[in-house]
Each structure stands twice: as structure tokens, then as C-alpha cells.
Short mmCIF file of C-alpha atoms and ligand atoms in Angstrom, two decimals:
data_model
loop_
_atom_site.label_atom_id
_atom_site.label_comp_id
_atom_site.label_asym_id
_atom_site.label_seq_id
_atom_site.Cartn_x
_atom_site.Cartn_y
_atom_site.Cartn_z
CA MET A 1 -29.64 -35.53 60.07
CA SER A 2 -27.31 -32.60 59.49
CA ARG A 3 -30.31 -30.73 58.13
CA LEU A 4 -32.16 -31.41 61.38
CA LEU A 5 -29.19 -30.30 63.45
CA SER A 6 -28.79 -27.01 61.64
CA PHE A 7 -32.56 -26.51 61.94
CA TYR A 8 -32.26 -27.01 65.71
CA LYS A 9 -29.49 -24.40 65.85
CA THR A 10 -31.99 -21.65 65.00
CA SER A 11 -34.48 -20.41 67.56
CA ILE A 12 -37.40 -21.36 65.31
CA GLY A 13 -36.01 -24.90 65.16
CA LYS A 14 -35.76 -25.08 68.96
CA LYS A 15 -39.30 -23.79 69.31
CA VAL A 16 -40.55 -26.41 66.85
CA VAL A 17 -38.84 -29.12 68.89
CA MET A 18 -40.45 -27.71 72.05
CA ALA A 19 -43.82 -27.72 70.35
CA VAL A 20 -43.55 -31.29 69.05
CA THR A 21 -42.20 -32.67 72.33
CA GLY A 22 -44.76 -30.57 74.23
CA ILE A 23 -47.54 -32.20 72.21
CA ALA A 24 -46.11 -35.66 72.96
CA LEU A 25 -45.99 -34.82 76.68
CA LEU A 26 -49.51 -33.41 76.48
CA GLY A 27 -50.67 -36.68 74.89
CA PHE A 28 -49.14 -38.55 77.80
CA VAL A 29 -50.75 -36.25 80.37
CA MET A 30 -54.18 -36.81 78.80
CA GLY A 31 -53.76 -40.58 78.62
CA HIS A 32 -52.47 -40.64 82.20
CA LEU A 33 -55.51 -38.69 83.38
CA LEU A 34 -57.88 -41.18 81.75
CA GLY A 35 -56.02 -43.96 83.54
CA ASN A 36 -56.12 -42.12 86.86
CA LEU A 37 -59.84 -41.46 86.70
CA GLN A 38 -60.42 -45.21 87.04
CA VAL A 39 -59.81 -44.64 90.74
CA TYR A 40 -63.52 -43.78 90.84
CA LEU A 41 -64.39 -47.27 89.55
CA GLY A 42 -62.90 -48.91 92.63
CA PRO A 43 -59.74 -50.81 93.57
CA GLU A 44 -60.24 -53.81 91.23
CA LYS A 45 -60.53 -51.71 88.08
CA LEU A 46 -57.59 -49.44 88.87
CA ASN A 47 -55.31 -52.26 89.94
CA ALA A 48 -56.29 -54.30 86.88
CA TYR A 49 -55.39 -51.34 84.69
CA ALA A 50 -52.00 -51.02 86.43
CA GLN A 51 -51.48 -54.75 85.92
CA LEU A 52 -52.36 -54.42 82.24
CA LEU A 53 -49.62 -51.81 81.81
CA HIS A 54 -47.08 -53.99 83.57
CA ASP A 55 -48.03 -57.03 81.53
CA ASN A 56 -46.97 -55.11 78.45
CA ALA A 57 -43.53 -54.28 79.77
CA GLY A 58 -42.05 -53.93 76.28
CA LEU A 59 -44.53 -51.29 75.18
CA LEU A 60 -44.37 -49.61 78.58
CA TRP A 61 -40.62 -49.15 78.24
CA VAL A 62 -40.89 -47.84 74.68
CA ALA A 63 -43.34 -45.23 75.94
CA ARG A 64 -41.19 -44.40 78.96
CA ILE A 65 -38.05 -43.94 76.89
CA GLY A 66 -39.97 -41.89 74.31
CA LEU A 67 -41.29 -39.61 77.04
CA LEU A 68 -37.89 -39.28 78.65
CA VAL A 69 -36.33 -38.26 75.31
CA ALA A 70 -39.16 -35.79 74.70
CA LEU A 71 -38.73 -34.29 78.17
CA ILE A 72 -34.95 -33.96 77.75
CA LEU A 73 -35.31 -32.24 74.37
CA HIS A 74 -38.07 -29.98 75.69
CA VAL A 75 -35.98 -28.89 78.67
CA HIS A 76 -32.79 -28.54 76.62
CA ALA A 77 -34.47 -26.19 74.19
CA ALA A 78 -36.09 -24.24 77.06
CA VAL A 79 -32.73 -23.73 78.76
CA ARG A 80 -30.90 -22.74 75.56
CA LEU A 81 -33.62 -20.27 74.57
CA THR A 82 -33.58 -18.72 78.04
CA GLN A 83 -29.82 -18.22 77.70
CA GLN A 84 -30.39 -16.68 74.27
CA ARG A 85 -32.90 -14.25 75.76
CA ARG A 86 -30.29 -12.99 78.24
CA ARG A 87 -27.84 -12.39 75.39
CA CYS A 88 -30.43 -10.60 73.27
CA ARG A 89 -31.57 -8.21 76.01
CA PRO A 90 -28.43 -7.66 78.11
CA VAL A 91 -29.73 -4.38 79.59
CA SER A 92 -33.28 -4.64 80.89
CA TYR A 93 -35.82 -1.85 81.13
CA GLN A 94 -35.54 0.11 84.34
CA LYS A 95 -39.28 0.69 84.14
CA PRO A 96 -40.67 -2.52 82.60
CA GLY A 97 -44.21 -2.77 81.26
CA HIS A 98 -46.39 -5.12 79.25
CA VAL A 99 -49.70 -4.87 77.45
CA GLN A 100 -51.18 -8.25 76.57
CA ALA A 101 -48.64 -10.93 77.55
CA ASP A 102 -50.63 -12.98 80.05
CA TYR A 103 -49.52 -14.39 83.39
CA ALA A 104 -49.17 -17.92 81.99
CA SER A 105 -46.91 -16.88 79.11
CA ARG A 106 -44.65 -14.83 81.37
CA THR A 107 -44.18 -17.69 83.83
CA MET A 108 -43.40 -20.63 81.51
CA MET A 109 -39.92 -20.84 83.02
CA TRP A 110 -41.50 -21.13 86.50
CA SER A 111 -44.34 -23.52 85.69
CA GLY A 112 -42.00 -25.73 83.59
CA PRO A 113 -39.38 -26.41 86.29
CA LEU A 114 -42.23 -26.82 88.82
CA ILE A 115 -43.62 -29.63 86.64
CA LEU A 116 -40.17 -31.20 86.34
CA ALA A 117 -39.64 -31.18 90.12
CA PHE A 118 -43.13 -32.60 90.58
CA VAL A 119 -42.54 -35.40 88.06
CA LEU A 120 -39.44 -36.50 90.00
CA TYR A 121 -41.30 -36.41 93.31
CA HIS A 122 -44.31 -38.17 91.79
CA LEU A 123 -42.14 -41.02 90.44
CA ALA A 124 -40.46 -41.45 93.83
CA HIS A 125 -43.87 -41.31 95.53
CA LEU A 126 -46.24 -43.49 93.49
CA THR A 127 -44.02 -45.38 91.05
CA PHE A 128 -41.03 -46.39 93.20
CA GLY A 129 -42.60 -45.69 96.58
CA THR A 130 -39.33 -44.45 98.06
CA VAL A 131 -40.94 -41.37 99.62
CA HIS A 132 -44.28 -43.04 100.40
CA HIS A 133 -45.01 -43.76 104.09
CA ASP A 134 -47.04 -46.93 103.39
CA PHE A 135 -46.17 -48.31 99.94
CA GLU A 136 -47.54 -51.64 98.73
CA ALA A 137 -46.12 -52.79 95.40
CA LYS A 138 -48.96 -53.92 93.09
CA ASP A 139 -51.69 -52.17 95.11
CA VAL A 140 -51.93 -48.88 93.25
CA TYR A 141 -55.33 -48.04 94.67
CA HIS A 142 -54.09 -48.35 98.23
CA ASN A 143 -50.98 -46.27 97.46
CA VAL A 144 -53.06 -43.44 95.97
CA VAL A 145 -55.57 -43.34 98.80
CA ALA A 146 -53.02 -43.69 101.60
CA GLY A 147 -50.74 -41.15 99.88
CA PHE A 148 -53.41 -38.48 99.53
CA GLN A 149 -54.68 -38.96 103.07
CA VAL A 150 -51.58 -36.99 104.07
CA PRO A 151 -52.85 -33.42 103.60
CA TRP A 152 -49.54 -31.80 102.61
CA VAL A 153 -48.91 -34.48 99.96
CA ALA A 154 -52.37 -33.86 98.51
CA GLY A 155 -51.65 -30.12 98.62
CA LEU A 156 -48.39 -30.61 96.72
CA TYR A 157 -50.16 -32.54 93.97
CA ILE A 158 -52.86 -29.88 93.71
CA LEU A 159 -50.28 -27.10 93.50
CA ALA A 160 -48.33 -28.91 90.78
CA MET A 161 -51.49 -29.50 88.74
CA VAL A 162 -52.37 -25.81 88.88
CA GLY A 163 -48.85 -25.07 87.59
CA LEU A 164 -49.36 -27.60 84.81
CA GLY A 165 -52.65 -25.91 83.97
CA PHE A 166 -50.93 -22.56 83.50
CA HIS A 167 -48.17 -24.17 81.41
CA LEU A 168 -50.72 -25.80 79.14
CA TYR A 169 -52.97 -22.76 78.90
CA HIS A 170 -50.13 -20.94 77.15
CA GLY A 171 -48.38 -24.00 75.70
CA ILE A 172 -51.34 -25.31 73.73
CA TRP A 173 -52.10 -21.93 72.16
CA SER A 174 -48.39 -21.40 71.60
CA PHE A 175 -47.71 -24.63 69.71
CA PHE A 176 -50.25 -23.69 67.06
CA GLN A 177 -48.30 -20.48 66.45
CA THR A 178 -44.91 -22.19 66.56
CA LEU A 179 -45.93 -24.86 64.06
CA GLY A 180 -47.60 -22.30 61.82
CA LEU A 181 -51.05 -23.84 62.31
CA ASN A 182 -53.21 -20.78 61.83
CA HIS A 183 -56.14 -19.86 59.67
CA PRO A 184 -58.46 -16.87 60.05
CA ARG A 185 -61.45 -19.19 60.26
CA TRP A 186 -60.35 -21.14 63.32
CA ASN A 187 -57.73 -18.93 64.99
CA ALA A 188 -60.09 -18.07 67.85
CA LEU A 189 -60.76 -21.78 68.49
CA ARG A 190 -57.11 -22.25 69.48
CA ARG A 191 -57.69 -20.20 72.64
CA TYR A 192 -60.88 -22.12 73.54
CA LEU A 193 -59.10 -25.42 72.99
CA SER A 194 -56.22 -24.41 75.25
CA ILE A 195 -58.64 -23.34 77.99
CA ALA A 196 -60.75 -26.50 77.67
CA LEU A 197 -57.81 -28.92 77.70
CA ALA A 198 -55.88 -27.14 80.46
CA LEU A 199 -58.98 -26.84 82.63
CA GLY A 200 -60.03 -30.44 81.95
CA ILE A 201 -56.60 -31.74 82.94
CA VAL A 202 -56.43 -29.64 86.11
CA VAL A 203 -59.98 -30.39 87.26
CA GLY A 204 -59.68 -34.11 86.47
CA ASN A 205 -56.38 -34.56 88.29
CA VAL A 206 -57.12 -32.28 91.24
CA SER A 207 -60.43 -34.06 91.86
CA ILE A 208 -58.57 -37.20 92.95
CA PRO A 209 -56.64 -35.84 95.98
CA LEU A 210 -59.75 -33.80 96.87
CA ALA A 211 -61.93 -36.89 96.74
CA VAL A 212 -59.54 -38.72 99.06
CA LEU A 213 -59.26 -35.79 101.48
CA THR A 214 -63.03 -35.45 101.70
CA GLY A 215 -63.46 -39.19 102.12
CA LEU A 216 -65.39 -39.71 98.87
CA VAL A 217 -62.74 -42.21 97.83
CA SER A 218 -61.29 -44.37 100.58
CA MET B 1 -50.66 20.97 81.91
CA LYS B 2 -47.47 20.02 83.73
CA ILE B 3 -45.54 16.84 82.92
CA LYS B 4 -42.73 15.34 84.98
CA LEU B 5 -40.22 13.45 82.87
CA ASN B 6 -37.44 11.02 83.71
CA VAL B 7 -35.45 10.83 80.50
CA TRP B 8 -32.77 8.24 79.81
CA ARG B 9 -29.52 10.12 79.15
CA GLN B 10 -26.57 8.23 77.69
CA PRO B 11 -23.80 10.15 75.90
CA SER B 12 -22.67 7.21 73.69
CA SER B 13 -22.95 3.45 73.16
CA GLU B 14 -20.00 2.78 75.46
CA ALA B 15 -20.97 5.17 78.25
CA SER B 16 -23.38 4.13 80.96
CA GLY B 17 -26.73 5.88 81.18
CA ARG B 18 -29.11 7.16 83.84
CA PHE B 19 -32.51 8.80 84.19
CA GLU B 20 -32.49 12.60 84.32
CA PRO B 21 -35.52 14.32 85.88
CA HIS B 22 -37.13 17.30 84.12
CA THR B 23 -40.39 19.18 84.38
CA VAL B 24 -42.17 20.66 81.37
CA GLU B 25 -44.74 23.36 82.23
CA ASN B 26 -47.56 24.74 80.12
CA VAL B 27 -47.88 21.68 77.92
CA SER B 28 -50.83 22.02 75.56
CA GLN B 29 -52.96 18.93 75.20
CA HIS B 30 -52.89 19.40 71.43
CA MET B 31 -49.12 18.92 71.27
CA SER B 32 -47.69 15.64 70.07
CA PHE B 33 -45.34 13.87 72.43
CA LEU B 34 -42.36 14.93 70.30
CA GLU B 35 -43.52 18.56 70.31
CA MET B 36 -43.56 18.37 74.09
CA LEU B 37 -39.95 17.12 73.93
CA ASP B 38 -39.12 20.03 71.55
CA VAL B 39 -40.31 22.39 74.29
CA LEU B 40 -38.11 20.57 76.81
CA ASN B 41 -35.14 20.83 74.45
CA GLU B 42 -35.60 24.57 73.91
CA GLN B 43 -35.65 24.92 77.67
CA LEU B 44 -32.43 22.87 77.97
CA VAL B 45 -30.67 24.87 75.23
CA LEU B 46 -31.58 28.16 76.96
CA GLU B 47 -30.11 26.77 80.17
CA GLY B 48 -26.93 25.91 78.25
CA LYS B 49 -27.49 22.15 78.63
CA ASP B 50 -27.41 19.33 76.09
CA PRO B 51 -30.81 18.72 74.44
CA VAL B 52 -32.29 15.22 74.61
CA ALA B 53 -31.44 13.25 71.47
CA PHE B 54 -34.39 11.43 69.86
CA ASP B 55 -35.03 10.15 66.33
CA HIS B 56 -37.80 11.62 64.17
CA ASP B 57 -38.49 12.58 60.60
CA CYS B 58 -41.99 12.63 59.09
CA ARG B 59 -43.88 13.22 62.36
CA GLU B 60 -46.96 11.81 60.73
CA GLY B 61 -46.59 8.17 61.67
CA ILE B 62 -45.33 6.82 58.37
CA CYS B 63 -41.53 6.88 58.29
CA GLY B 64 -40.71 4.70 61.30
CA SER B 65 -37.91 6.94 62.61
CA CYS B 66 -39.34 7.79 65.99
CA GLY B 67 -39.82 5.58 68.99
CA PHE B 68 -38.90 5.01 72.65
CA THR B 69 -40.73 3.53 75.58
CA ILE B 70 -42.99 5.57 77.86
CA ASN B 71 -43.40 3.88 81.26
CA GLY B 72 -42.17 0.64 79.74
CA ILE B 73 -44.56 0.60 76.76
CA ALA B 74 -43.10 1.08 73.29
CA HIS B 75 -44.60 4.20 71.63
CA GLY B 76 -46.56 4.89 74.81
CA PRO B 77 -50.02 4.04 76.07
CA GLU B 78 -52.10 4.50 72.92
CA ALA B 79 -52.48 1.44 70.67
CA GLY B 80 -51.65 1.65 66.98
CA THR B 81 -49.72 4.93 67.30
CA THR B 82 -46.13 6.13 66.98
CA VAL B 83 -44.81 8.63 69.55
CA CYS B 84 -44.94 11.37 66.91
CA GLN B 85 -48.70 10.82 66.57
CA LEU B 86 -49.32 10.38 70.27
CA HIS B 87 -50.96 13.47 71.70
CA MET B 88 -50.58 14.96 75.14
CA ARG B 89 -54.35 14.76 75.69
CA LYS B 90 -53.71 11.07 76.41
CA PHE B 91 -51.94 12.15 79.61
CA LYS B 92 -53.07 13.96 82.75
CA ASP B 93 -51.76 17.11 84.38
CA GLY B 94 -48.98 16.17 86.81
CA ASP B 95 -48.24 12.75 85.20
CA GLU B 96 -44.76 11.39 85.79
CA LEU B 97 -43.30 9.52 82.81
CA TRP B 98 -40.17 7.44 82.27
CA LEU B 99 -38.64 7.53 78.78
CA GLU B 100 -36.20 4.80 77.75
CA PRO B 101 -34.62 3.81 74.44
CA TRP B 102 -35.41 0.45 72.75
CA ARG B 103 -33.34 -2.11 74.67
CA ALA B 104 -31.87 -4.97 72.63
CA ALA B 105 -28.35 -6.23 71.99
CA ALA B 106 -29.10 -5.85 68.27
CA PHE B 107 -30.14 -2.20 68.74
CA PRO B 108 -27.20 -0.50 70.51
CA VAL B 109 -28.00 2.90 72.03
CA LEU B 110 -26.28 5.64 70.05
CA ARG B 111 -27.26 8.51 72.30
CA ASP B 112 -30.07 9.11 74.81
CA LEU B 113 -33.24 7.77 73.15
CA ILE B 114 -31.66 6.97 69.75
CA VAL B 115 -30.73 3.39 68.87
CA ASP B 116 -28.94 1.96 65.84
CA ARG B 117 -31.43 -0.06 63.78
CA THR B 118 -29.00 -1.18 61.07
CA GLY B 119 -29.92 -4.76 62.01
CA PHE B 120 -33.32 -4.31 60.35
CA ASP B 121 -31.65 -3.18 57.11
CA SER B 122 -29.48 -6.31 57.15
CA ILE B 123 -32.59 -8.52 57.46
CA VAL B 124 -34.19 -6.78 54.48
CA GLU B 125 -30.96 -7.01 52.47
CA ALA B 126 -30.98 -10.77 53.12
CA GLY B 127 -34.17 -11.30 51.11
CA GLY B 128 -36.70 -8.51 51.42
CA TYR B 129 -36.77 -7.89 47.68
CA ILE B 130 -37.76 -9.47 44.39
CA SER B 131 -35.02 -9.94 41.77
CA VAL B 132 -36.67 -8.91 38.53
CA ARG B 133 -35.66 -6.97 35.47
CA THR B 134 -36.69 -3.41 36.11
CA GLY B 135 -38.48 -1.50 33.43
CA SER B 136 -41.72 0.36 33.07
CA ALA B 137 -44.45 -0.48 35.55
CA PRO B 138 -46.54 -3.51 34.50
CA ASP B 139 -50.13 -2.99 33.38
CA ALA B 140 -52.64 -3.01 36.19
CA ASN B 141 -54.33 -6.40 36.64
CA SER B 142 -51.92 -8.13 34.25
CA ILE B 143 -51.19 -10.58 37.08
CA PRO B 144 -54.38 -11.77 38.81
CA ILE B 145 -54.14 -11.67 42.62
CA SER B 146 -56.96 -12.72 44.93
CA LYS B 147 -58.49 -10.07 47.16
CA GLU B 148 -57.55 -12.05 50.30
CA SER B 149 -53.89 -12.26 49.31
CA SER B 150 -53.60 -8.67 48.24
CA ASP B 151 -55.30 -7.43 51.43
CA SER B 152 -53.11 -9.62 53.59
CA ALA B 153 -49.93 -8.64 51.70
CA PHE B 154 -50.90 -5.02 52.14
CA ASP B 155 -51.42 -5.47 55.89
CA ALA B 156 -47.90 -6.90 56.15
CA ALA B 157 -46.44 -4.20 53.91
CA ALA B 158 -47.69 -1.54 56.32
CA CYS B 159 -44.66 -2.19 58.55
CA ILE B 160 -42.61 0.99 58.88
CA GLY B 161 -39.60 -0.66 60.50
CA CYS B 162 -39.79 1.33 63.72
CA GLY B 163 -38.47 -1.46 65.94
CA ALA B 164 -41.18 -1.26 68.60
CA CYS B 165 -41.85 -4.99 68.21
CA VAL B 166 -38.26 -5.81 69.22
CA ALA B 167 -38.40 -3.28 72.04
CA ALA B 168 -41.61 -4.71 73.48
CA CYS B 169 -40.65 -8.37 73.16
CA PRO B 170 -39.33 -9.88 76.41
CA ASN B 171 -36.86 -11.82 74.22
CA ALA B 172 -35.94 -8.90 71.95
CA SER B 173 -37.25 -10.93 69.03
CA ALA B 174 -37.58 -9.44 65.54
CA MET B 175 -40.07 -12.08 64.41
CA LEU B 176 -42.92 -9.62 63.80
CA PHE B 177 -40.77 -7.36 61.64
CA THR B 178 -39.16 -10.25 59.74
CA SER B 179 -42.46 -12.04 59.24
CA ALA B 180 -44.08 -8.84 57.93
CA LYS B 181 -41.25 -8.27 55.45
CA ALA B 182 -41.16 -11.90 54.33
CA SER B 183 -44.96 -12.17 54.09
CA HIS B 184 -45.70 -9.10 52.07
CA LEU B 185 -43.61 -10.61 49.27
CA GLY B 186 -44.39 -14.26 50.00
CA LEU B 187 -48.13 -13.66 49.67
CA LEU B 188 -47.87 -12.29 46.13
CA PRO B 189 -47.24 -14.18 42.88
CA GLN B 190 -44.14 -12.08 42.18
CA GLY B 191 -42.64 -13.29 45.45
CA GLN B 192 -43.03 -17.03 44.79
CA PRO B 193 -39.79 -17.92 42.93
CA GLU B 194 -37.61 -16.73 45.81
CA ARG B 195 -40.01 -17.59 48.62
CA TRP B 196 -38.10 -20.41 50.33
CA ARG B 197 -34.66 -18.92 49.84
CA ARG B 198 -35.93 -15.56 51.11
CA THR B 199 -37.43 -17.11 54.24
CA GLN B 200 -34.27 -19.00 55.08
CA SER B 201 -31.83 -16.16 54.56
CA MET B 202 -33.93 -13.59 56.37
CA VAL B 203 -34.32 -15.86 59.40
CA GLU B 204 -30.64 -16.77 59.41
CA VAL B 205 -29.53 -13.13 59.31
CA MET B 206 -32.11 -12.22 61.97
CA GLU B 207 -30.50 -14.79 64.28
CA GLU B 208 -26.90 -13.84 63.44
CA ILE B 209 -27.49 -10.20 64.30
CA GLY B 210 -28.63 -11.21 67.77
CA PHE B 211 -32.41 -10.88 67.75
CA GLY B 212 -34.17 -13.29 70.09
CA HIS B 213 -36.72 -16.08 69.77
CA CYS B 214 -40.50 -15.87 69.83
CA THR B 215 -42.41 -17.15 72.87
CA ASN B 216 -45.77 -15.98 71.58
CA HIS B 217 -46.39 -13.34 74.23
CA ARG B 218 -47.97 -11.11 71.53
CA GLU B 219 -46.46 -7.95 73.03
CA CYS B 220 -45.17 -6.95 69.56
CA GLU B 221 -48.65 -6.96 68.07
CA ALA B 222 -49.94 -4.87 71.00
CA VAL B 223 -47.43 -2.05 70.50
CA CYS B 224 -47.04 -2.15 66.70
CA PRO B 225 -48.16 1.24 65.36
CA LYS B 226 -49.40 -0.51 62.21
CA GLU B 227 -51.15 -3.23 64.25
CA ILE B 228 -49.46 -6.01 62.34
CA SER B 229 -50.85 -9.37 63.44
CA VAL B 230 -48.88 -12.24 64.98
CA ASP B 231 -50.61 -14.38 62.34
CA PHE B 232 -47.67 -13.39 60.15
CA ILE B 233 -45.29 -14.93 62.70
CA ALA B 234 -47.15 -18.24 62.41
CA ARG B 235 -46.85 -17.90 58.64
CA LEU B 236 -43.10 -17.28 58.88
CA ASN B 237 -42.72 -20.34 61.12
CA ARG B 238 -44.66 -22.44 58.61
CA ASP B 239 -42.59 -21.21 55.69
CA TYR B 240 -39.34 -21.63 57.60
CA ILE B 241 -40.20 -25.23 58.53
CA GLN B 242 -40.96 -25.96 54.88
CA ALA B 243 -37.92 -24.13 53.64
CA SER B 244 -35.59 -25.99 56.02
CA LEU B 245 -37.07 -29.47 56.13
CA GLY B 246 -39.49 -29.79 53.26
CA ARG B 247 -39.58 -28.64 49.69
CA GLY B 248 -37.30 -25.80 48.88
CA SER B 249 -34.64 -26.78 51.41
CA LYS B 250 -31.08 -26.37 50.25
C1 HEM C 301 -45.62 -32.74 81.39
C2 HEM C 301 -44.72 -31.92 81.09
C3 HEM C 301 -44.81 -30.79 80.07
C4 HEM C 301 -45.75 -30.54 79.11
C5 HEM C 301 -47.01 -31.32 78.79
C6 HEM C 301 -45.32 -29.34 78.40
C7 HEM C 301 -46.00 -28.77 77.34
C8 HEM C 301 -45.57 -27.66 76.63
C9 HEM C 301 -46.13 -27.18 75.42
C10 HEM C 301 -47.30 -27.80 74.68
C11 HEM C 301 -45.41 -26.07 75.05
C12 HEM C 301 -45.64 -25.21 73.82
C13 HEM C 301 -44.51 -25.22 72.85
C14 HEM C 301 -44.51 -23.99 72.01
O1 HEM C 301 -44.40 -22.88 72.53
O2 HEM C 301 -44.64 -24.10 70.81
C15 HEM C 301 -44.43 -25.85 76.05
C16 HEM C 301 -43.54 -24.80 76.05
C17 HEM C 301 -42.59 -24.58 77.03
N1 HEM C 301 -42.26 -25.44 78.07
FE1 HEM C 301 -43.21 -27.14 78.52
N2 HEM C 301 -44.17 -28.87 78.97
C18 HEM C 301 -43.81 -29.74 79.98
C19 HEM C 301 -42.71 -29.68 80.80
C20 HEM C 301 -41.82 -28.61 80.81
C21 HEM C 301 -40.66 -28.52 81.66
C22 HEM C 301 -40.23 -29.60 82.63
C23 HEM C 301 -40.07 -27.30 81.37
C24 HEM C 301 -38.85 -26.63 81.93
C25 HEM C 301 -37.92 -27.11 82.64
C26 HEM C 301 -40.86 -26.65 80.38
C27 HEM C 301 -40.58 -25.39 79.86
C28 HEM C 301 -41.24 -24.85 78.79
C29 HEM C 301 -40.92 -23.57 78.22
C30 HEM C 301 -39.86 -22.58 78.70
C31 HEM C 301 -41.75 -23.41 77.10
C32 HEM C 301 -41.68 -22.31 76.11
C33 HEM C 301 -42.76 -21.34 76.21
C34 HEM C 301 -42.75 -20.50 75.00
O3 HEM C 301 -41.74 -20.44 74.31
O4 HEM C 301 -43.76 -19.88 74.77
N3 HEM C 301 -41.91 -27.47 80.03
N4 HEM C 301 -44.52 -26.84 77.02
S1 SF4 C 302 -43.80 -4.82 62.75
FE1 SF4 C 302 -44.81 -2.97 63.63
S2 SF4 C 302 -43.60 -2.57 65.50
FE2 SF4 C 302 -42.35 -3.94 64.24
S3 SF4 C 302 -41.04 -2.60 63.01
FE3 SF4 C 302 -42.87 -3.00 61.75
S4 SF4 C 302 -44.26 -1.30 62.25
FE4 SF4 C 302 -42.69 -1.28 63.86
S1 FES C 303 -41.39 10.54 62.95
FE1 FES C 303 -41.99 9.34 61.20
S2 FES C 303 -43.14 7.78 62.18
FE2 FES C 303 -42.76 9.11 63.85
#
């Protein structure tokens, strides 16, 4: 334990924790997407899936607590490393420039908090229903469709998913580096994988509010 | 050609600095960037003003003394080049350029464009060596080394310690430098006995001195005059994880 704590004190340790928790969160996001896509199979399927989750309350809570811990660690490391950056470069360049750092990597501290704010809103909207105008406990399908029929709500979800896409485009490539998972033979694949997963997650999730707005799902 | 310069002038570490505008006329496109600054300095001396202080030694891109940012890019716009090997033909007549020193808490400005890079020496002192009995050089090929390892070790050993990686990194991280120094020994058989201890001490000292963390922007690799790859950073991470949590941990 003390070994783990002193590991976490170094910046490499914090980055490793971000990578491991990031992968756990990514796993959740992928599983969640597969669940969500059942909206296309109709109300019975989606509601049955929601019921299945609730029938396994024990497992559901283990997963929820695990994700909460992962999120807290991920954010804690992000905040501490951002503070460290300010200490390490107290005077910034008057004429800043960059060569190959991409937009996604430079905005991790924007896309990250955007995701966090979205997660809180999303829980209040579709899990607890506190900010939903027409919430019916147990009728997930109805809540999704009625929720996304409000254009600005659908827009908010779409915006958040685009932010998540940027976060993952850099994050997935980045965790390979952070965990030292590199080999000349498949280094290039890491970029393709990050594009494929990020794009898949954005397209899959964004399709749902779009389908509701266009009336494909009602 | 004519070049407009805005040079960072700062009399000492404690003093505050500012950009000072200058114009250098009749610049030949065959001059190196430092030769162009020599012309500026002669001009300043004739006018009875203080010349611009900048570090340099070999002027052939191998010692690692020179370096500052030109319009925010460490060692200027040409990839794989130090400022001493950057030629004025890369610029256009009438260009306006901003010159700033490396900016990092671990690299305090000494004067104008010169920073104190003692921090790099401390990282090397922490483990960038092999403790062996010295004597006559060993026979060639007495220790077999694979071509891949020797090539890769050589790529890492090309680091000249200029500090551009730290300067370019948004977090002022020294991971590219440290990973190059740790890898060029860690990839060779002679470096194995001290591999885990070396990794741990070099990383610990790197952090103590006040270098930042790596967010994998790859800016270091883009400005490195020796084009050292961020693959070495991944390797350092891997070795550090093993050294701290796996085999070899204290
Ligand atoms: C569903 C939620 C999230 C997922 C799936 C996720 C995923 C990831 C992944 C995979 C990484 C790569 C780790 C590495 O660089 O090795 C990462 C990095 C990062 N995340 Fe997240 N993250 C999430 C939420 C957040 C939140 C809420 C914040 C901030 C409040 C945040 C801030 C960051 C930052 C600053 C980095 C570091 C980027 C870097 O160092 O290159 N993330 N994230
Ligand atoms: S890694 Fe490259 S940029 Fe960094 S000190 Fe060495 S030569 Fe300079
Ligand atoms: S002066 Fe030696 S590398 Fe530029």
C-alpha cells in the first residue's frame, strides 16, 4: 500500500492511475452504448434490459461504486497534474506556438470537465428524472423518447458526446503511451484504434437523439 | 534580406524581462541564425549597448549549448535542427521574429536567452552512468548485442541535452530527455544490472527538480534536433512501473 502511495506521488504514477481508470470508464461507456442501442429494438427490449439491470441490484451497485471510485481518482489526478503544470511553467511564452500537439490533446482539461458536468446532468435527467419534464419510473423507452423530443436537450447530449469523442481520441492513444504499451510493429495501430473507438462511440450515441428528433424512433 | 527581431531581454534571474525590438539589415541567406545574431550584437556594441546574451559552443549541432524559441517554436521552424544549424534561407525578407528563452521553473533564465540547465546534469548524475571498473576498452564484439538494440540505443544516445523538449512541452516535462538517457543504457547488456535502480532515481530526481508530467502531446519529439522518438517515453513509463511496483522495486 505504501508502495502504491509513493508511486501515486510521482507524475508517472498519477498518469498510470488516469490511464487505468480511463480504461475502466471507457469500458463502461462501450457497455452503456451497447445497452442504449437496444432503443432501436423497441420499447419491450429496452425496458426488459433496464429491468434486468435492476433485478441484479447487488452487481449494479458494485459497478456503480467501482465507476464512482474510478471517476474520483481520474479527476483527482487530472486536477493535481494541472496544478503541477502551473508550478513547472510559472512564466508562459509571450508568443506561444506548437507543432504537432493536436486539438484533442490540448483540450483534455476542457473535454474532461464537460463530460463530468454532462454525467451529472444525465443522471438527474434519465436516472433520477429530477430534471425531466415527463418522467415515468420503469419506462426507460418513454423517458428517452420524450426527453430527446425537446430539441435543446437533444442538442446538449450531442454536444457532450462530441466532447467525449475528442477526449477519447487523445485518451485512447495516450493510455498506450502512459502504460508503456508500444512496439514498432503495432504503434501505428494505436492511432487507428483510438479513431475507430472514439468515432464509434460518438456516432452510436449521437444517432439516438437524432433518431428521436427526426421521428425515426418515437 | 532584412529581419525584424523582438528579442527577450532580461538582465538577471530576479529581474523582469521584456521584448526589445531590433532590425538587422543585409542578412545573407547563407548565415546561420546565430551568425545573424552576431551581426546584431556587433551593431549593438558599436552603438554602446549591451549585446544579446545567448548560449553557443560548437555551432555544428552537436554540443547542445544553443537554443531559444523563435515565434514560440524551440530551435525555430525547421525540424531536426538546432538554432546554430538553422539557416536564414528558411526565412523571408521582412520577417518579424520573436525570440524567447526556454521557459520552465527548472530552467531559470540567467540572462536574455540563456537559461540554467543544471537540472539536466542532476538527472544524469542520478543514474545516467554504468558503474564498472574502468580499464582498457573491451574487445569489439566481446559482448553480443542485437542490431535492433544497438540501433535503438544509438538513437537514444543521440540526445545532446539541449533542453528543447522541456521548452516545447506545455507541462515543461523532461520525459523525453530522461527517457533518452535512461534508454540508451537500459537497452544495452552493460546497463542491465542497474536498470531498475537507474530508472527510479532518474525519475525521482526529475520530479524533485520541478520538471512536469507527460500528457503525450508529442511536442518534444517535433522540436528535438536529434528527432528522438516518444517511443522512449513509453519505454521509460514501462520501466518505471516495473521498477516501482514489479520486480526490481525497493
Ligand atoms: C466517461 C468519462 C471519462 C473517460 C472514459 C475518460 C477517459 C480517459 C482516458 C482513456 C485517458 C487517457 C489516460 C492517459 O493519458 O494515459 C484520459 C485522460 C485524461 N482525462 Fe479523462 N476520461 C473521462 C472523464 C474525465 C473527466 C471527468 C475529467 C476531468 C475532470 C477528465 C480529465 C482527463 C485529463 C486531464 C486527462 C489527461 C490527458 C493527458 O494527460 O494526456 N477525464 N481520460
Ligand atoms: S531529447 Fe532532444 S530536445 Fe531533449 S535535450 Fe535531448 S536532444 Fe534536446
Ligand atoms: S552551438 Fe553546439 S549545438 Fe548549437
